CSV table of C-alpha atoms in Angstrom, one decimal:
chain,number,residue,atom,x,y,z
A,1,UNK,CA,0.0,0.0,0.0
A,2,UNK,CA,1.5,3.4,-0.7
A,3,UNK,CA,0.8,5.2,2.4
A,4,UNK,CA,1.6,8.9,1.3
A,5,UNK,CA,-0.2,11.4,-0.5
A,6,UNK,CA,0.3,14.8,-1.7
A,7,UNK,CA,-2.2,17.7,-1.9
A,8,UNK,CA,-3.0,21.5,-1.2
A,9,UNK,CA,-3.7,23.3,1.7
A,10,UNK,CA,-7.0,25.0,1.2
A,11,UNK,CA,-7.3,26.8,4.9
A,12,UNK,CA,-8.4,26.2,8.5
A,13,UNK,CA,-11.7,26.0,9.9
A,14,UNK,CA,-13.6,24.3,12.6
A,15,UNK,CA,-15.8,21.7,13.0
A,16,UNK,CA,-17.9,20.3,16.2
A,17,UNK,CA,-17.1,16.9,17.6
A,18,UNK,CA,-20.3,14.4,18.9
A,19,UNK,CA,-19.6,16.1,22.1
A,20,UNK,CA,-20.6,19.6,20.5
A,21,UNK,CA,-16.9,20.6,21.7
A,22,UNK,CA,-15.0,22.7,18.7
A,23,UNK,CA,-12.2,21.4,16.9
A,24,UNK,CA,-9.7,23.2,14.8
A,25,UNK,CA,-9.1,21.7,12.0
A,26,UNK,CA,-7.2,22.1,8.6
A,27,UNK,CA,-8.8,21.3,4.9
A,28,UNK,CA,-6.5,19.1,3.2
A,29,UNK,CA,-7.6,19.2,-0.6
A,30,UNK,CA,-5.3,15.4,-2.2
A,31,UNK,CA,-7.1,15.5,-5.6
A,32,UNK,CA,-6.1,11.8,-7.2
A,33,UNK,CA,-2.2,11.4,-7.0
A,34,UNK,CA,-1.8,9.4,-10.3
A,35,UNK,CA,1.6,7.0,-10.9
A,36,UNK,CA,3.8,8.1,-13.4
A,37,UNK,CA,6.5,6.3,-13.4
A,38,UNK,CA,7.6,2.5,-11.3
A,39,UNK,CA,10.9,2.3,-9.9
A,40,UNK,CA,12.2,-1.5,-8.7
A,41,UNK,CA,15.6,-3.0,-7.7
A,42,UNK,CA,16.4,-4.2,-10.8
A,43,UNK,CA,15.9,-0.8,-12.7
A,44,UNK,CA,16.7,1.2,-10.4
A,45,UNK,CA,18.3,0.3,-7.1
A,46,UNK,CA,15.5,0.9,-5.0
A,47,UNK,CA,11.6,0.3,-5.1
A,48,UNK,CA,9.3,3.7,-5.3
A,49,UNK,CA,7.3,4.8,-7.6
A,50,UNK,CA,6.9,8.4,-8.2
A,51,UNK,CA,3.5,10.4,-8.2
A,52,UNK,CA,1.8,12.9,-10.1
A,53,UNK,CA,-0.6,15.6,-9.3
A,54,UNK,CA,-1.9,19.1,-10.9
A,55,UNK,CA,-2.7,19.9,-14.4
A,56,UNK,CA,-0.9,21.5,-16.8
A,57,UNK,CA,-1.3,22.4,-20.2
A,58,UNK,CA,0.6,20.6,-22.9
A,59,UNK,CA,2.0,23.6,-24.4
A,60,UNK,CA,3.3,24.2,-20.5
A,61,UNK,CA,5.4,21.6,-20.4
A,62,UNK,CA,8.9,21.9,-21.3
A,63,UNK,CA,10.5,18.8,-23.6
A,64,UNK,CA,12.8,16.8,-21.0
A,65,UNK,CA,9.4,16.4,-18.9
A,66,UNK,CA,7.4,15.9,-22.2
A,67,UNK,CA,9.9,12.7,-23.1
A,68,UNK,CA,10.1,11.2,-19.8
A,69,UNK,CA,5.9,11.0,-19.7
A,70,UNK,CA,6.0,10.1,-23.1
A,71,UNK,CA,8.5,7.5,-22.2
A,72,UNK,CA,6.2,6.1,-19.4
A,73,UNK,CA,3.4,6.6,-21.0
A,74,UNK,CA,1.7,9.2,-18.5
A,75,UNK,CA,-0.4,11.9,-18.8
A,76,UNK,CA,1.6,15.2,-18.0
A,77,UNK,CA,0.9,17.1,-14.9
A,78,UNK,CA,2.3,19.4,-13.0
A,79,UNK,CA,4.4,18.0,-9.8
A,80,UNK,CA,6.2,14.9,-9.4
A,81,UNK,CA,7.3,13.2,-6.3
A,82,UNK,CA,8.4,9.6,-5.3
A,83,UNK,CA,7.2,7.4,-2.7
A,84,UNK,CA,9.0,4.8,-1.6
A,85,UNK,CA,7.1,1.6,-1.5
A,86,UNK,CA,8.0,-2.6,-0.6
A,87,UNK,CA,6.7,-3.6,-3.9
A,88,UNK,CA,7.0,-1.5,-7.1
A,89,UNK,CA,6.3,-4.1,-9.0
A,90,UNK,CA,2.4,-4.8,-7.5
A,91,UNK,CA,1.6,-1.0,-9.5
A,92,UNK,CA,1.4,-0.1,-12.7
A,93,UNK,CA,1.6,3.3,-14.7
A,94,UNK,CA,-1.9,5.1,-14.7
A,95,UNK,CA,-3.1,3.5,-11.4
A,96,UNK,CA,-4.5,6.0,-8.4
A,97,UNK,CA,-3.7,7.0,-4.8
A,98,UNK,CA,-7.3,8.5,-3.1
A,99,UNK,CA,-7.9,10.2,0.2
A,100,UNK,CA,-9.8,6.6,0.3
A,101,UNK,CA,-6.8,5.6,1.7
A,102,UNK,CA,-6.7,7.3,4.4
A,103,UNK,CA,-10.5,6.6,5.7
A,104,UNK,CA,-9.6,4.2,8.6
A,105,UNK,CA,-6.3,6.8,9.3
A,106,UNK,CA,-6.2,7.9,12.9
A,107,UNK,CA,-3.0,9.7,12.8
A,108,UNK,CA,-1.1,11.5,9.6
A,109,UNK,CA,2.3,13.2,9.5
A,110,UNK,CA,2.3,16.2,7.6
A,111,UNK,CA,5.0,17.8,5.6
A,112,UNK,CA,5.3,21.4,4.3
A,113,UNK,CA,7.6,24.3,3.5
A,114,UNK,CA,7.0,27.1,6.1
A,115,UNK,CA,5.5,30.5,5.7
A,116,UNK,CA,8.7,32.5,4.9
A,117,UNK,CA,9.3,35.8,7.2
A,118,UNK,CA,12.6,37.3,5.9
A,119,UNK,CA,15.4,38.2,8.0
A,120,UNK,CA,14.6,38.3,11.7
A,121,UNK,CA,15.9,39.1,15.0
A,122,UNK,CA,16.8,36.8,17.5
A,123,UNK,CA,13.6,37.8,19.6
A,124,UNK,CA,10.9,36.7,17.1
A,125,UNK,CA,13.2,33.9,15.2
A,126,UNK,CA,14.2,31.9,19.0
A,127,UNK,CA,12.3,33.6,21.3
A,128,UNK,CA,15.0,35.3,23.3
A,129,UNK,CA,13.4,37.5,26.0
A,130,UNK,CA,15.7,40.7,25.4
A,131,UNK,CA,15.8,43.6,27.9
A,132,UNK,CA,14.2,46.2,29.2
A,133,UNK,CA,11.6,47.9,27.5
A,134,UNK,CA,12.4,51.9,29.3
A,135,UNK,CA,14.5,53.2,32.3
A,136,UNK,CA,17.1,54.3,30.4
A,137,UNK,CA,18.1,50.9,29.3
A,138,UNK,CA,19.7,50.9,25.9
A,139,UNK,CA,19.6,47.0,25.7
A,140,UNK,CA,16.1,46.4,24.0
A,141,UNK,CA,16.2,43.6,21.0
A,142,UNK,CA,19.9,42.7,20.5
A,143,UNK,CA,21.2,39.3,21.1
A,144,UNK,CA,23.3,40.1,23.7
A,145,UNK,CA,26.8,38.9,24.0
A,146,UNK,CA,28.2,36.5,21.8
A,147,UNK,CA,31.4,35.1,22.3
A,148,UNK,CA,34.4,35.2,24.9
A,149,UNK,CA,36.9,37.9,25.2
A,150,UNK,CA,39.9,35.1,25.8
A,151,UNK,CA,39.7,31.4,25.2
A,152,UNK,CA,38.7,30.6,22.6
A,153,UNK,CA,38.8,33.9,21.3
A,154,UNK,CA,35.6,33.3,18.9
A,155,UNK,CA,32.5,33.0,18.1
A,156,UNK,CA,31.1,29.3,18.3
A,157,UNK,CA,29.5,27.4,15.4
A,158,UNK,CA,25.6,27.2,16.0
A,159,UNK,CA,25.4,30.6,17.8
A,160,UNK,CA,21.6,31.2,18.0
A,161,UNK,CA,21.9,34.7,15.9
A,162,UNK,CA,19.9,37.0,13.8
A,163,UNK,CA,18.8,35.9,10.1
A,164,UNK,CA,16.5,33.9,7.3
A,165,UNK,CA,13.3,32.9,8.7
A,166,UNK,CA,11.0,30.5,7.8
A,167,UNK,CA,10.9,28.3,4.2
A,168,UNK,CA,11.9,25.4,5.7
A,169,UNK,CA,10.2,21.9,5.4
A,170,UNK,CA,8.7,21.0,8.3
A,171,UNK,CA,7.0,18.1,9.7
A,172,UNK,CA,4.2,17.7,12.1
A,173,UNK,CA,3.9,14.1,13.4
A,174,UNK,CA,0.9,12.5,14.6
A,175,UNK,CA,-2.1,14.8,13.4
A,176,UNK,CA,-5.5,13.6,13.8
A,177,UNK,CA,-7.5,12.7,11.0
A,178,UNK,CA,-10.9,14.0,11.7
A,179,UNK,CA,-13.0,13.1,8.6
A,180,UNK,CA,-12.1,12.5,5.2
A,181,UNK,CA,-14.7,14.0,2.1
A,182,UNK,CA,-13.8,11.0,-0.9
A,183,UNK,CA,-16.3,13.4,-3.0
A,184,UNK,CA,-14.7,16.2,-2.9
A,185,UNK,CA,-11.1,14.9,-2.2
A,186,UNK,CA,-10.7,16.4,0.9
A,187,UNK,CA,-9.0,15.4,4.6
A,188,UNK,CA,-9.5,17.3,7.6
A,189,UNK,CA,-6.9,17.2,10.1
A,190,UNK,CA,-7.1,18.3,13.6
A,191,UNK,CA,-4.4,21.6,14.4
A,192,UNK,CA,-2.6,23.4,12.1
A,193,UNK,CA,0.1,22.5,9.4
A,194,UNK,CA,3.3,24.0,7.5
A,195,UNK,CA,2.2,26.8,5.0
A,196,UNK,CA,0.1,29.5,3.8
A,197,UNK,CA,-3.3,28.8,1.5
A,198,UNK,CA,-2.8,26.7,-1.3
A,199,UNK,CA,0.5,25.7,-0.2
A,200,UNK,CA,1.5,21.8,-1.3
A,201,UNK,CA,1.9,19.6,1.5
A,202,UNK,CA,2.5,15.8,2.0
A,203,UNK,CA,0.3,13.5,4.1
A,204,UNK,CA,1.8,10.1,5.0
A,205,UNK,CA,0.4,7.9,7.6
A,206,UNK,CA,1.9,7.8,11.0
């Protein structure tokens, strides 16, 4: 079973549980992932296959990526990604990962890239507390000091320090899988996940 799938994040919203208690959930839209290409030991090394969602135009695709689904014998789209399996060889070229399988899911991971925020100080990147806010303190947002005066002389490697924020990929483990919509394609999972609207994430059972 391939136990991945890849989608858009539509948004949050909320939804009531049985116990009329509110949960806050986010709308997971994992329109048919369809298999482009198998990848098995013999071929390749390893067993995967790799995954295809979107739709493009044909005009829109460039010619390396218009010979390798002409190759496989594919229908273009727009993202690719591989999923490692146990058995490449059980799937074939044009078959289909649903949200179907993810009905009996309790828990998902999900991955995503983070909402980028530019460069950032160290209070709002780590969370330093920094210094007073008035009585004549001139100490407000800096880091602080950094390094030794003697031995050794330098600034250590690692140094929790101003800079790029954010656009990393993240995983959130173990996310509850409140319902999943196999109309409309959709998963709803409890809490919040890596990304702004329409953002492409990964869900992958836990």
């Amino acid at each position: 079973m391939i136990n991945a799938i890849y989608g858009t994040k539509l948004g949050m919203t909320q939804v009531f549980a049985e116990d009329d208690t509110v949960v806050p959930v986010t709308v997971i839209q994992a329109a048919p992932n369809t298999i482009c290409q198998v990848k098995t030991a013999e071929t390749d090394g390893y067993e995967a296959v790799q995954l295809g969602f979107g739709t493009i135009k044909e005009k829109k695709v460039n010619k390396p990526m218009a010979g390798h689904f002409a190759k496989q014998g594919a229908e273009p789209v727009r993202h690719l990604r591989e999923v490692r399996v146990e058995n490449a060889s059980e799937y074939k070229v044009g078959d289909t990962v649903t949200v179907a399988n993810f009905s009996e899911a309790k828990l998902v991971d999900v991955t995503g890239t983070s909402k980028g925020k530019g460069f950032a100080g160290v209070m709002k990147r780590y969370g330093f507390a920094g210094g007073p806010g008035g009585h004549g303190a001139h100490f407000h947002r800096a880091p602080g000091s950094v390094g030794m005066c003697a031995t050794p002389s330098r600034v250590l490697k690692g140094l929790r320090l101003p800079g790029h924020m954010g656009c990393d990929t993240v995983t959130v483990k173990n996310l509850e899988v409140v319902s999943v919509n196999e109309e409309q394609n959709l998963i709803l999972v409890k809490g919040a996940v890596p990304g702004g609207k329409n953002a492409m994430v990964r869900v992958r059972l836990a």
